[in-house]
mmCIF file of C-alpha atoms in Angstrom:
data_model
loop_
_atom_site.group_PDB
_atom_site.id
_atom_site.type_symbol
_atom_site.label_atom_id
_atom_site.label_comp_id
_atom_site.label_asym_id
_atom_site.label_seq_id
_atom_site.Cartn_x
_atom_site.Cartn_y
_atom_site.Cartn_z
ATOM 1 C CA MET T 1 -7.775 4.278 26.565
ATOM 2 C CA PRO T 2 -6.118 4.884 23.163
ATOM 3 C CA TRP T 3 -3.535 2.169 23.864
ATOM 4 C CA SER T 4 -6.328 -0.414 23.848
ATOM 5 C CA TRP T 5 -7.445 0.297 20.272
ATOM 6 C CA ILE T 6 -4.963 2.299 18.174
ATOM 7 C CA PRO T 7 -2.417 -0.537 17.648
ATOM 8 C CA SER T 8 -5.133 -3.052 16.743
ATOM 9 C CA LEU T 9 -7.066 -0.587 14.575
ATOM 10 C CA TYR T 10 -4.087 0.193 12.347
ATOM 11 C CA PHE T 11 -2.945 -3.416 12.254
ATOM 12 C CA VAL T 12 -6.393 -4.287 10.902
ATOM 13 C CA GLN T 13 -6.224 -1.360 8.468
ATOM 14 C CA GLY T 14 -2.942 -2.584 6.972
ATOM 15 C CA LEU T 15 -3.614 -6.336 6.840
ATOM 16 C CA PRO T 16 -6.376 -6.519 4.170
ATOM 17 C CA TYR T 17 -4.540 -3.958 2.032
ATOM 18 C CA VAL T 18 -1.343 -6.001 1.910
ATOM 19 C CA VAL T 19 -3.346 -9.188 1.327
ATOM 20 C CA ALA T 20 -5.165 -7.639 -1.646
ATOM 21 C CA MET T 21 -2.149 -5.886 -3.168
ATOM 22 C CA THR T 22 0.768 -8.262 -2.500
ATOM 23 C CA VAL T 23 -0.275 -11.604 -1.053
ATOM 24 C CA SER T 24 -2.819 -12.090 -3.848
ATOM 25 C CA THR T 25 -0.095 -12.039 -6.514
ATOM 26 C CA ILE T 26 1.917 -14.696 -4.669
ATOM 27 C CA MET T 27 -1.178 -16.819 -4.085
ATOM 28 C CA LEU T 28 -2.380 -16.756 -7.692
ATOM 29 C CA LYS T 29 1.103 -17.507 -9.005
ATOM 30 C CA ASP T 30 1.473 -20.368 -6.531
ATOM 31 C CA LEU T 31 -1.865 -21.754 -7.725
ATOM 32 C CA GLY T 32 -0.481 -21.947 -11.260
ATOM 33 C CA TYR T 33 -1.831 -18.873 -13.045
ATOM 34 C CA GLY T 34 0.262 -17.044 -15.634
ATOM 35 C CA ASN T 35 1.922 -13.688 -15.081
ATOM 36 C CA GLU T 36 -0.359 -11.909 -17.559
ATOM 37 C CA GLU T 37 -3.463 -12.963 -15.619
ATOM 38 C CA VAL T 38 -1.892 -12.352 -12.212
ATOM 39 C CA ALA T 39 -0.648 -8.833 -13.002
ATOM 40 C CA LEU T 40 -3.781 -7.734 -14.868
ATOM 41 C CA TYR T 41 -6.342 -8.862 -12.332
ATOM 42 C CA THR T 42 -4.448 -7.896 -9.189
ATOM 43 C CA SER T 43 -3.681 -4.443 -10.642
ATOM 44 C CA LEU T 44 -7.427 -3.866 -10.967
ATOM 45 C CA LEU T 45 -7.620 -4.224 -7.185
ATOM 46 C CA TYR T 46 -6.131 -0.705 -6.974
ATOM 47 C CA LEU T 47 -9.363 0.736 -8.396
ATOM 48 C CA PRO T 48 -11.182 1.181 -5.041
ATOM 49 C CA TRP T 49 -8.280 3.337 -3.811
ATOM 50 C CA VAL T 50 -8.341 5.307 -7.087
ATOM 51 C CA VAL T 51 -11.982 6.296 -6.625
ATOM 52 C CA LYS T 52 -11.971 6.389 -2.815
ATOM 53 C CA PRO T 53 -12.000 10.217 -2.685
ATOM 54 C CA LEU T 54 -15.244 10.244 -4.683
ATOM 55 C CA TRP T 55 -17.253 8.126 -2.240
ATOM 56 C CA SER T 56 -15.672 9.220 1.023
ATOM 57 C CA PRO T 57 -18.367 11.931 1.445
ATOM 58 C CA LEU T 58 -20.974 9.135 1.460
ATOM 59 C CA VAL T 59 -19.273 7.630 4.501
ATOM 60 C CA GLU T 60 -19.393 11.059 6.125
ATOM 61 C CA VAL T 61 -23.142 11.568 5.689
ATOM 62 C CA SER T 62 -24.419 8.130 6.659
ATOM 63 C CA LEU T 63 -23.487 6.039 9.707
ATOM 64 C CA PRO T 64 -21.109 7.034 12.511
ATOM 65 C CA LYS T 65 -17.484 6.236 11.692
ATOM 66 C CA ARG T 66 -17.288 3.874 14.658
ATOM 67 C CA THR T 67 -20.072 1.790 13.114
ATOM 68 C CA TRP T 68 -18.476 1.842 9.665
ATOM 69 C CA THR T 69 -15.150 0.731 11.158
ATOM 70 C CA ILE T 70 -16.570 -2.235 13.055
ATOM 71 C CA TRP T 71 -18.862 -3.365 10.238
ATOM 72 C CA MET T 72 -16.124 -3.187 7.610
ATOM 73 C CA GLN T 73 -13.809 -5.290 9.774
ATOM 74 C CA GLY T 74 -16.501 -7.938 10.140
ATOM 75 C CA LEU T 75 -17.226 -7.805 6.402
ATOM 76 C CA LEU T 76 -13.528 -8.160 5.597
ATOM 77 C CA GLY T 77 -13.412 -11.232 7.821
ATOM 78 C CA LEU T 78 -16.395 -12.801 6.060
ATOM 79 C CA ILE T 79 -14.852 -12.064 2.662
ATOM 80 C CA CYS T 80 -11.609 -13.788 3.668
ATOM 81 C CA VAL T 81 -13.570 -16.852 4.763
ATOM 82 C CA GLY T 82 -15.410 -16.680 1.439
ATOM 83 C CA VAL T 83 -12.133 -16.592 -0.490
ATOM 84 C CA GLY T 84 -11.069 -19.710 1.399
ATOM 85 C CA PHE T 85 -14.214 -21.541 0.225
ATOM 86 C CA VAL T 86 -14.001 -20.258 -3.359
ATOM 87 C CA LEU T 87 -10.441 -21.540 -3.689
ATOM 88 C CA GLN T 88 -11.726 -25.109 -3.321
ATOM 89 C CA LEU T 89 -13.884 -24.802 -6.455
ATOM 90 C CA PRO T 90 -12.788 -25.565 -10.045
ATOM 91 C CA ASP T 91 -11.919 -22.641 -12.349
ATOM 92 C CA VAL T 92 -11.630 -20.240 -9.437
ATOM 93 C CA LEU T 93 -9.722 -17.308 -10.968
ATOM 94 C CA LEU T 94 -12.575 -14.908 -11.764
ATOM 95 C CA ALA T 95 -14.518 -15.828 -8.622
ATOM 96 C CA THR T 96 -11.421 -15.271 -6.489
ATOM 97 C CA ILE T 97 -10.676 -11.918 -8.139
ATOM 98 C CA ALA T 98 -14.288 -10.856 -7.605
ATOM 99 C CA MET T 99 -14.009 -11.698 -3.901
ATOM 100 C CA LEU T 100 -10.671 -9.893 -3.632
ATOM 101 C CA TRP T 101 -12.161 -6.842 -5.371
ATOM 102 C CA VAL T 102 -14.973 -6.726 -2.796
ATOM 103 C CA MET T 103 -12.253 -7.040 -0.138
ATOM 104 C CA ALA T 104 -10.436 -4.071 -1.673
ATOM 105 C CA MET T 105 -13.661 -2.017 -1.663
ATOM 106 C CA ALA T 106 -14.292 -2.847 1.978
ATOM 107 C CA SER T 107 -10.659 -2.155 2.878
ATOM 108 C CA ALA T 108 -10.699 1.261 1.184
ATOM 109 C CA THR T 109 -13.971 2.099 2.969
ATOM 110 C CA HIS T 110 -12.441 0.972 6.263
ATOM 111 C CA ASP T 111 -9.505 3.332 5.598
ATOM 112 C CA ILE T 112 -11.908 6.279 5.323
ATOM 113 C CA ALA T 113 -13.804 5.344 8.469
ATOM 114 C CA ALA T 114 -10.794 4.415 10.614
ATOM 115 C CA ASP T 115 -8.809 7.540 9.738
ATOM 116 C CA GLY T 116 -11.870 9.693 10.385
ATOM 117 C CA PHE T 117 -12.513 7.940 13.686
ATOM 118 C CA TYR T 118 -8.880 8.495 14.714
ATOM 119 C CA MET T 119 -9.450 12.237 14.431
ATOM 120 C CA LEU T 120 -12.774 12.096 16.284
ATOM 121 C CA GLY T 121 -11.647 9.740 19.040
ATOM 122 C CA LEU T 122 -8.498 11.678 20.026
ATOM 123 C CA ASP T 123 -7.793 15.293 20.817
ATOM 124 C CA GLU T 124 -5.147 17.163 18.817
ATOM 125 C CA ASN T 125 -2.335 16.397 21.249
ATOM 126 C CA GLN T 126 -3.167 12.677 21.301
ATOM 127 C CA GLN T 127 -3.337 12.591 17.497
ATOM 128 C CA ALA T 128 0.202 13.924 17.284
ATOM 129 C CA PHE T 129 1.472 11.557 19.990
ATOM 130 C CA PHE T 130 0.023 8.386 18.475
ATOM 131 C CA VAL T 131 0.792 9.057 14.797
ATOM 132 C CA GLY T 132 4.071 7.128 15.024
ATOM 133 C CA PHE T 133 2.381 4.170 16.706
ATOM 134 C CA ARG T 134 -0.343 3.911 14.077
ATOM 135 C CA SER T 135 2.368 3.880 11.406
ATOM 136 C CA LEU T 136 4.337 1.225 13.320
ATOM 137 C CA PHE T 137 1.399 -1.176 13.584
ATOM 138 C CA TYR T 138 0.451 -0.603 9.953
ATOM 139 C CA ARG T 139 3.971 -1.733 9.067
ATOM 140 C CA ILE T 140 3.690 -4.723 11.392
ATOM 141 C CA ALA T 141 0.607 -5.662 9.369
ATOM 142 C CA MET T 142 2.760 -5.524 6.223
ATOM 143 C CA MET T 143 5.308 -7.864 7.809
ATOM 144 C CA THR T 144 2.510 -10.190 8.846
ATOM 145 C CA GLY T 145 0.941 -10.238 5.386
ATOM 146 C CA GLU T 146 3.981 -10.411 3.118
ATOM 147 C CA GLY T 147 5.932 -12.630 5.507
ATOM 148 C CA LEU T 148 4.040 -14.683 8.067
ATOM 149 C CA VAL T 149 0.851 -15.231 6.041
ATOM 150 C CA VAL T 150 2.861 -16.396 3.016
ATOM 151 C CA VAL T 151 5.012 -18.710 5.167
ATOM 152 C CA VAL T 152 1.952 -20.268 6.822
ATOM 153 C CA ALA T 153 0.225 -20.717 3.452
ATOM 154 C CA GLY T 154 3.342 -22.392 2.054
ATOM 155 C CA MET T 155 3.596 -24.763 4.989
ATOM 156 C CA LEU T 156 -0.082 -25.686 4.814
ATOM 157 C CA ALA T 157 0.134 -26.111 1.031
ATOM 158 C CA ALA T 158 3.003 -28.567 1.454
ATOM 159 C CA SER T 159 0.878 -30.833 3.645
ATOM 160 C CA GLN T 160 -2.693 -30.139 2.474
ATOM 161 C CA GLY T 161 -2.285 -29.158 -1.168
ATOM 162 C CA LYS T 162 -2.077 -25.636 -2.562
ATOM 163 C CA ALA T 163 -5.780 -24.840 -2.837
ATOM 164 C CA MET T 164 -6.529 -26.190 0.626
ATOM 165 C CA GLY T 165 -3.414 -24.556 2.123
ATOM 166 C CA TRP T 166 -4.333 -21.120 0.829
ATOM 167 C CA GLY T 167 -7.986 -21.724 1.690
ATOM 168 C CA LEU T 168 -7.160 -22.527 5.295
ATOM 169 C CA THR T 169 -4.880 -19.480 5.461
ATOM 170 C CA PHE T 170 -7.628 -17.155 4.245
ATOM 171 C CA GLY T 171 -10.099 -18.810 6.574
ATOM 172 C CA GLY T 172 -7.761 -18.123 9.486
ATOM 173 C CA LEU T 173 -7.348 -14.502 8.379
ATOM 174 C CA GLY T 174 -11.109 -14.165 8.226
ATOM 175 C CA LEU T 175 -11.596 -15.456 11.752
ATOM 176 C CA LEU T 176 -8.856 -13.095 12.968
ATOM 177 C CA LEU T 177 -10.560 -10.075 11.388
ATOM 178 C CA ILE T 178 -13.955 -11.092 12.790
ATOM 179 C CA ALA T 179 -12.350 -11.377 16.227
ATOM 180 C CA PHE T 180 -10.888 -7.880 15.847
ATOM 181 C CA SER T 181 -14.328 -6.571 14.831
ATOM 182 C CA TRP T 182 -15.821 -8.044 18.006
ATOM 183 C CA TYR T 183 -12.947 -6.669 20.105
ATOM 184 C CA HIS T 184 -13.303 -3.174 18.655
ATOM 185 C CA SER T 185 -17.052 -3.220 19.301
ATOM 186 C CA TRP T 186 -16.098 -3.261 22.983
ATOM 187 C CA VAL T 187 -13.020 -1.036 23.177
ATOM 188 C CA LEU T 188 -13.580 1.724 20.626
ATOM 189 C CA PRO T 189 -14.745 4.887 22.387
ATOM 190 C CA ARG T 190 -17.991 6.618 21.517
ATOM 191 C CA PRO T 191 -17.013 10.247 20.894
ATOM 192 C CA ALA T 192 -19.913 12.682 21.035
ATOM 193 C CA ARG T 193 -19.019 14.100 17.619
ATOM 194 C CA ASP T 194 -19.549 10.642 16.087
ATOM 195 C CA ARG T 195 -23.129 10.127 17.251
ATOM 196 C CA GLN T 196 -24.473 10.542 13.735
ATOM 197 C CA GLY T 197 -23.062 11.036 10.285
ATOM 198 C CA GLU T 198 -21.848 14.531 9.581
ATOM 199 C CA GLN T 199 -23.672 16.560 6.988
ATOM 200 C CA VAL T 200 -21.527 17.269 3.973
ATOM 201 C CA ALA T 201 -22.103 20.333 1.834
ATOM 202 C CA TRP T 202 -21.910 18.825 -1.641
ATOM 203 C CA GLN T 203 -21.274 22.211 -3.197
ATOM 204 C CA GLU T 204 -18.228 22.522 -0.953
ATOM 205 C CA VAL T 205 -17.014 19.100 -2.092
ATOM 206 C CA LYS T 206 -17.270 20.231 -5.715
ATOM 207 C CA VAL T 207 -15.381 23.423 -4.899
ATOM 208 C CA ALA T 208 -12.684 21.441 -3.104
ATOM 209 C CA ILE T 209 -12.161 19.102 -6.069
ATOM 210 C CA ALA T 210 -12.156 21.960 -8.569
ATOM 211 C CA SER T 211 -9.634 23.927 -6.500
ATOM 212 C CA PHE T 212 -7.220 20.983 -6.613
ATOM 213 C CA PHE T 213 -7.072 21.201 -10.394
ATOM 214 C CA ARG T 214 -6.472 24.959 -10.248
ATOM 215 C CA LYS T 215 -3.273 24.675 -8.219
ATOM 216 C CA ASP T 216 -0.088 26.271 -9.551
ATOM 217 C CA GLN T 217 1.710 24.109 -12.129
ATOM 218 C CA ILE T 218 -1.012 21.498 -11.802
ATOM 219 C CA GLY T 219 0.023 19.863 -15.079
ATOM 220 C CA ALA T 220 3.473 19.068 -13.725
ATOM 221 C CA VAL T 221 1.975 17.940 -10.405
ATOM 222 C CA LEU T 222 -0.440 15.539 -12.124
ATOM 223 C CA LEU T 223 2.341 14.052 -14.239
ATOM 224 C CA PHE T 224 4.416 13.588 -11.093
ATOM 225 C CA LEU T 225 1.612 11.810 -9.226
ATOM 226 C CA LEU T 226 0.940 9.498 -12.174
ATOM 227 C CA LEU T 227 4.494 8.747 -13.349
ATOM 228 C CA PHE T 228 6.791 8.954 -10.321
ATOM 229 C CA ARG T 229 6.335 5.208 -9.653
ATOM 230 C CA PHE T 230 6.029 4.141 -13.301
ATOM 231 C CA GLY T 231 8.897 1.643 -13.128
ATOM 232 C CA GLU T 232 8.138 0.486 -9.591
ATOM 233 C CA ALA T 233 4.479 -0.158 -10.497
ATOM 234 C CA GLN T 234 5.593 -2.794 -13.005
ATOM 235 C CA LEU T 235 8.291 -4.315 -10.816
ATOM 236 C CA VAL T 236 6.058 -4.836 -7.783
ATOM 237 C CA LYS T 237 3.605 -7.005 -9.730
ATOM 238 C CA LEU T 238 6.285 -9.406 -10.988
ATOM 239 C CA ALA T 239 8.701 -9.570 -8.041
ATOM 240 C CA GLY T 240 6.787 -12.384 -6.311
ATOM 241 C CA PRO T 241 6.058 -14.401 -9.474
ATOM 242 C CA PHE T 242 9.738 -14.054 -10.494
ATOM 243 C CA MET T 243 10.891 -15.650 -7.248
ATOM 244 C CA LEU T 244 8.333 -18.458 -7.555
ATOM 245 C CA ASP T 245 8.746 -19.227 -11.263
ATOM 246 C CA ALA T 246 10.886 -22.160 -12.367
ATOM 247 C CA ARG T 247 14.539 -21.519 -13.179
ATOM 248 C CA GLU T 248 13.969 -22.975 -16.657
ATOM 249 C CA VAL T 249 11.776 -19.995 -17.556
ATOM 250 C CA GLY T 250 14.076 -17.429 -15.953
ATOM 251 C CA GLY T 251 12.698 -17.396 -12.403
ATOM 252 C CA LEU T 252 14.424 -18.260 -9.148
ATOM 253 C CA GLY T 253 12.505 -21.453 -8.401
ATOM 254 C CA LEU T 254 11.897 -20.680 -4.724
ATOM 255 C CA SER T 255 9.196 -22.237 -2.587
ATOM 256 C CA THR T 256 6.361 -20.171 -1.137
ATOM 257 C CA VAL T 257 7.816 -20.638 2.351
ATOM 258 C CA VAL T 258 11.207 -19.265 1.286
ATOM 259 C CA VAL T 259 9.593 -16.275 -0.461
ATOM 260 C CA GLY T 260 7.641 -15.530 2.709
ATOM 261 C CA ASN T 261 10.783 -15.740 4.827
ATOM 262 C CA ILE T 262 12.688 -13.441 2.461
ATOM 263 C CA ASN T 263 9.897 -10.875 2.761
ATOM 264 C CA LEU T 264 9.680 -11.345 6.524
ATOM 265 C CA TRP T 265 13.396 -11.064 7.351
ATOM 266 C CA PHE T 266 14.773 -8.954 4.495
ATOM 267 C CA GLY T 267 12.138 -7.158 2.426
ATOM 268 C CA VAL T 268 9.699 -5.562 4.858
ATOM 269 C CA PRO T 269 12.292 -4.715 7.570
ATOM 270 C CA ALA T 270 14.435 -2.955 4.939
ATOM 271 C CA LEU T 271 11.341 -1.107 3.721
ATOM 272 C CA ILE T 272 10.574 0.047 7.266
ATOM 273 C CA VAL T 273 14.156 1.163 7.974
ATOM 274 C CA GLY T 274 14.304 3.057 4.678
ATOM 275 C CA GLY T 275 11.044 4.831 5.409
ATOM 276 C CA ILE T 276 12.059 5.777 8.955
ATOM 277 C CA LEU T 277 15.455 7.065 7.792
ATOM 278 C CA GLY T 278 13.855 9.094 5.010
ATOM 279 C CA GLY T 279 11.424 10.674 7.436
ATOM 280 C CA MET T 280 14.154 11.556 9.929
ATOM 281 C CA LEU T 281 16.383 13.190 7.313
ATOM 282 C CA ALA T 282 13.519 15.128 5.747
ATOM 283 C CA ALA T 283 12.456 16.355 9.200
ATOM 284 C CA ARG T 284 16.012 17.507 9.904
ATOM 285 C CA ASP T 285 16.892 19.159 6.590
ATOM 286 C CA GLY T 286 13.612 19.714 4.740
ATOM 287 C CA MET T 287 12.109 17.984 1.716
ATOM 288 C CA LYS T 288 14.101 19.749 -0.990
ATOM 289 C CA ARG T 289 17.493 18.753 0.469
ATOM 290 C CA TRP T 290 16.665 15.043 0.159
ATOM 291 C CA PHE T 291 14.224 15.066 -2.740
ATOM 292 C CA TRP T 292 16.658 14.002 -5.451
ATOM 293 C CA PRO T 293 18.420 11.372 -3.316
ATOM 294 C CA MET T 294 14.946 9.948 -2.717
ATOM 295 C CA VAL T 295 14.167 9.983 -6.439
ATOM 296 C CA LEU T 296 17.385 8.043 -7.044
ATOM 297 C CA ALA T 297 16.665 5.681 -4.168
ATOM 298 C CA ILE T 298 13.249 4.576 -5.415
ATOM 299 C CA ASN T 299 14.508 3.972 -8.958
ATOM 300 C CA LEU T 300 18.141 2.832 -9.106
ATOM 301 C CA PRO T 301 17.799 -0.205 -6.769
ATOM 302 C CA ASN T 302 15.531 -1.769 -9.404
ATOM 303 C CA LEU T 303 18.866 -2.859 -10.875
ATOM 304 C CA ALA T 304 18.928 -5.487 -8.114
ATOM 305 C CA TYR T 305 16.326 -7.473 -10.035
ATOM 306 C CA VAL T 306 18.366 -7.212 -13.230
ATOM 307 C CA TRP T 307 21.235 -8.743 -11.234
ATOM 308 C CA LEU T 308 18.989 -11.519 -9.910
ATOM 309 C CA ALA T 309 17.600 -12.288 -13.375
ATOM 310 C CA PHE T 310 21.106 -12.501 -14.891
ATOM 311 C CA ARG T 311 22.652 -14.573 -12.092
ATOM 312 C CA GLN T 312 19.675 -16.622 -10.920
ATOM 313 C CA PRO T 313 21.423 -17.238 -7.577
ATOM 314 C CA GLU T 314 20.419 -20.303 -5.614
ATOM 315 C CA HIS T 315 21.311 -19.164 -2.100
ATOM 316 C CA TRP T 316 18.435 -17.361 -0.454
ATOM 317 C CA LEU T 317 20.773 -15.047 1.484
ATOM 318 C CA GLU T 318 21.998 -13.441 -1.749
ATOM 319 C CA ILE T 319 18.435 -13.159 -2.989
ATOM 320 C CA GLY T 320 17.366 -11.670 0.337
ATOM 321 C CA ALA T 321 20.177 -9.111 0.219
ATOM 322 C CA MET T 322 19.092 -7.939 -3.254
ATOM 323 C CA VAL T 323 15.424 -7.825 -2.257
ATOM 324 C CA GLY T 324 16.369 -5.915 0.898
ATOM 325 C CA LEU T 325 18.386 -3.406 -1.149
ATOM 326 C CA GLU T 326 15.454 -2.717 -3.460
ATOM 327 C CA LYS T 327 12.985 -2.465 -0.569
ATOM 328 C CA PHE T 328 15.251 -0.128 1.401
ATOM 329 C CA GLY T 329 15.507 2.177 -1.596
ATOM 330 C CA TYR T 330 11.770 1.989 -2.097
ATOM 331 C CA GLY T 331 11.073 2.855 1.541
ATOM 332 C CA PHE T 332 13.519 5.761 1.503
ATOM 333 C CA GLY T 333 12.342 7.084 -1.857
ATOM 334 C CA PHE T 334 8.633 6.692 -1.158
ATOM 335 C CA THR T 335 9.077 9.103 1.757
ATOM 336 C CA GLY T 336 9.820 11.823 -0.793
ATOM 337 C CA PHE T 337 6.658 10.989 -2.699
ATOM 338 C CA MET T 338 4.472 11.126 0.409
ATOM 339 C CA LEU T 339 6.062 14.375 1.530
ATOM 340 C CA TYR T 340 5.320 15.864 -1.858
ATOM 341 C CA LEU T 341 1.694 14.762 -1.533
ATOM 342 C CA LEU T 342 1.507 16.637 1.782
ATOM 343 C CA PHE T 343 3.171 19.656 0.156
ATOM 344 C CA VAL T 344 0.653 19.676 -2.711
ATOM 345 C CA ALA T 345 -2.280 19.290 -0.297
ATOM 346 C CA GLN T 346 -1.390 22.405 1.722
ATOM 347 C CA GLY T 347 -3.960 25.182 2.021
ATOM 348 C CA SER T 348 -7.737 25.041 1.956
ATOM 349 C CA PHE T 349 -9.407 21.624 1.605
ATOM 350 C CA GLN T 350 -6.216 19.846 2.681
ATOM 351 C CA THR T 351 -7.955 16.534 3.455
ATOM 352 C CA THR T 352 -9.761 16.398 0.115
ATOM 353 C CA HIS T 353 -6.648 17.373 -1.830
ATOM 354 C CA TYR T 354 -4.558 14.734 -0.080
ATOM 355 C CA ALA T 355 -7.194 12.102 -0.849
ATOM 356 C CA LEU T 356 -7.229 13.135 -4.517
ATOM 357 C CA GLY T 357 -3.440 12.878 -4.592
ATOM 358 C CA THR T 358 -3.471 9.365 -3.165
ATOM 359 C CA GLY T 359 -6.165 8.377 -5.669
ATOM 360 C CA LEU T 360 -4.039 9.578 -8.568
ATOM 361 C CA MET T 361 -1.071 7.722 -7.072
ATOM 362 C CA ALA T 362 -3.130 4.502 -7.062
ATOM 363 C CA LEU T 363 -4.103 5.130 -10.693
ATOM 364 C CA GLY T 364 -0.417 5.526 -11.527
ATOM 365 C CA MET T 365 0.195 2.098 -9.977
ATOM 366 C CA MET T 366 -2.817 0.380 -11.525
ATOM 367 C CA ILE T 367 -2.370 1.154 -15.220
ATOM 368 C CA PRO T 368 1.310 0.135 -15.652
ATOM 369 C CA GLY T 369 0.744 -2.936 -13.492
ATOM 370 C CA MET T 370 -2.048 -4.139 -15.772
ATOM 371 C CA TRP T 371 0.223 -4.708 -18.757
ATOM 372 C CA SER T 372 3.376 -5.740 -16.875
ATOM 373 C CA GLY T 373 2.568 -9.458 -16.793
ATOM 374 C CA TRP T 374 1.835 -9.585 -20.518
ATOM 375 C CA LEU T 375 5.079 -7.769 -21.279
ATOM 376 C CA GLN T 376 7.139 -10.099 -19.114
ATOM 377 C CA GLU T 377 5.699 -13.167 -20.801
ATOM 378 C CA GLU T 378 6.546 -11.662 -24.197
ATOM 379 C CA ILE T 379 10.191 -10.742 -23.488
ATOM 380 C CA GLY T 380 11.287 -12.847 -20.485
ATOM 381 C CA TYR T 381 12.406 -11.857 -17.011
ATOM 382 C CA THR T 382 15.851 -10.439 -17.818
ATOM 383 C CA ALA T 383 14.617 -8.141 -20.570
ATOM 384 C CA PHE T 384 11.596 -7.204 -18.474
ATOM 385 C CA PHE T 385 13.683 -6.040 -15.520
ATOM 386 C CA ILE T 386 15.946 -4.103 -17.890
ATOM 387 C CA TRP T 387 12.779 -2.463 -19.227
ATOM 388 C CA VAL T 388 11.732 -1.625 -15.646
ATOM 389 C CA VAL T 389 15.012 0.289 -15.233
ATOM 390 C CA VAL T 390 14.389 2.124 -18.527
ATOM 391 C CA ALA T 391 10.845 2.853 -17.344
ATOM 392 C CA THR T 392 12.242 4.876 -14.451
ATOM 393 C CA ILE T 393 13.209 7.665 -16.889
ATOM 394 C CA PRO T 394 9.735 9.300 -16.717
ATOM 395 C CA SER T 395 10.144 9.458 -12.931
ATOM 396 C CA PHE T 396 13.316 11.539 -13.287
ATOM 397 C CA MET T 397 11.694 13.755 -15.932
ATOM 398 C CA VAL T 398 8.587 14.614 -13.897
ATOM 399 C CA SER T 399 10.668 15.107 -10.749
ATOM 400 C CA ALA T 400 12.602 17.837 -12.571
ATOM 401 C CA LEU T 401 9.359 19.670 -13.413
ATOM 402 C CA VAL T 402 7.645 19.999 -10.038
ATOM 403 C CA PRO T 403 8.002 23.018 -7.716
ATOM 404 C CA LEU T 404 9.740 22.386 -4.378
ATOM 405 C CA ASP T 405 9.963 24.170 -1.029
ATOM 406 C CA LYS T 406 13.367 23.797 0.622
ATOM 407 C CA ASP T 407 11.975 24.142 4.166
ATOM 408 C CA PHE T 408 8.879 21.950 3.843
ATOM 409 C CA GLY T 409 8.924 19.165 6.434
ATOM 410 C CA LYS T 410 11.547 20.713 8.730
ATOM 411 C CA LYS T 411 10.904 20.355 12.437
ATOM 412 C CA GLU T 412 11.745 24.000 13.048
ATOM 413 C CA ARG T 413 9.234 25.138 10.467
ATOM 414 C CA SER T 414 6.571 22.801 11.825
ATOM 415 C CA LYS T 415 7.069 24.160 15.319
ATOM 416 C CA MET T 416 6.872 27.749 14.125
ATOM 417 C CA ALA T 417 3.715 26.976 12.183
ATOM 418 C CA GLY T 418 2.183 25.353 15.279
#
C-alpha cells in the first residue's frame, strides 16, 4: 500500500539533504570554525546536485531503482555514523567535510532513485493523488533537521561537550536511516517495470541536453536560473553562524538549542506556509499574475537580517519573528522559481530539462555561497547583510528578461491539458 512507504520515503529523501545543506553550517560554527571555512566548504556540498543530471542515466542503466533506494538509505546511515566518529578526532574539519560530501553524493543519488521509483511504483492517478503528501513529508524532514536535530545536538553538547554531542546526534541519525533502509526493504513494492535497469539511449540523452540549450531566449533563461537567488545564496550560509556568533563580533549570541527552536517554531513553519500559499495563488491565477510579487517576496525580506544586525535584539521572540518573515518570503518567492523551472522544462525531454534546470539552480547557490563567509569576515555582519540586499538587484534584472506565460500553472489550463 502506498501509505506504508510514501511518507517514510520522502521523509528520508529530505533529511540528509537538510543535514548536508543547513545543519552542517550550524554544526561547524558551533564547533568553533570561522565563517570563511564554514561557508566555503558547505557550499561545495551543492556540487553533487549541480552534476546530478549528468550521472542520472547511470542509475537508469544499472540496478533497479528499488535497490538503489534501499542501498543509498543504508549508505547514508553508515555515513552519518561515520561523521559521528570523525567528530571525536583532532583536526576534524577536512575529514568531516569529506564525509559530508560523500553524504551529499549519496543523497543526490537517492533523489534520482526515489523519484524514479515513485513513478514506477504508482499509476498515474496515484502519482497525482500522493504528490501533496510527498511534499508534506519532505517538509517535515526539513523541520526535523533544522529544528529537532539542532535542539537535540545542543542539549547533548551542553552535557557531553560539543564534539560528543554532535557525534551522538549524527550517530542517532545514522541508526534512524539504517532502520528506514531495513523498513523499506520490506514495504517497498516490486513493480514489474523495475525488475532490471532500463536501457538508456545515450544518443537521446545528448539530444535532450543539446535541445535544452537551444530553447527560445536561452541566454535570459540561464541568467535567471543562475542569478535569481544570488542574494539568498549568500544569506543562507551566514544566517545560522550569525545567530550563534558572539554579540561582541556582531552576532546574536544565541545557544544552539535556541537556534534550533527558532527554526522549529518560526523558520520552517513560515517557509511551509509561504510555499503553500504561493502554490495556491499560482494555481488560481496563473504564474504571470504572481511572478513579480514572488520576486519581491524572495528578496525584500532579506532586510529582516539588516534589522537584526543593527538592533542585535536579545529576546528570541523578536528574532523568531524576523526569521519567520524572511522564511515566509523565501517560501512564497521560491514557488515562482520552481514554477518557472516547470515552465522552461515543457515540451520534449521534460524530465531531462527539469533536471538540468535544478542543476543550474544548485550552481547558482554554490558559487555565491563559497565567498560569502570570507566577505562577512572582511566587512562585518551589518555591512554583509546590507550587501545581501544590494545583491538582490541581479535577481530583479534577470526576472525582467525572461519570457512568461500568463496562464501557466492555472488549474483550468491543467484540466484542459489533461
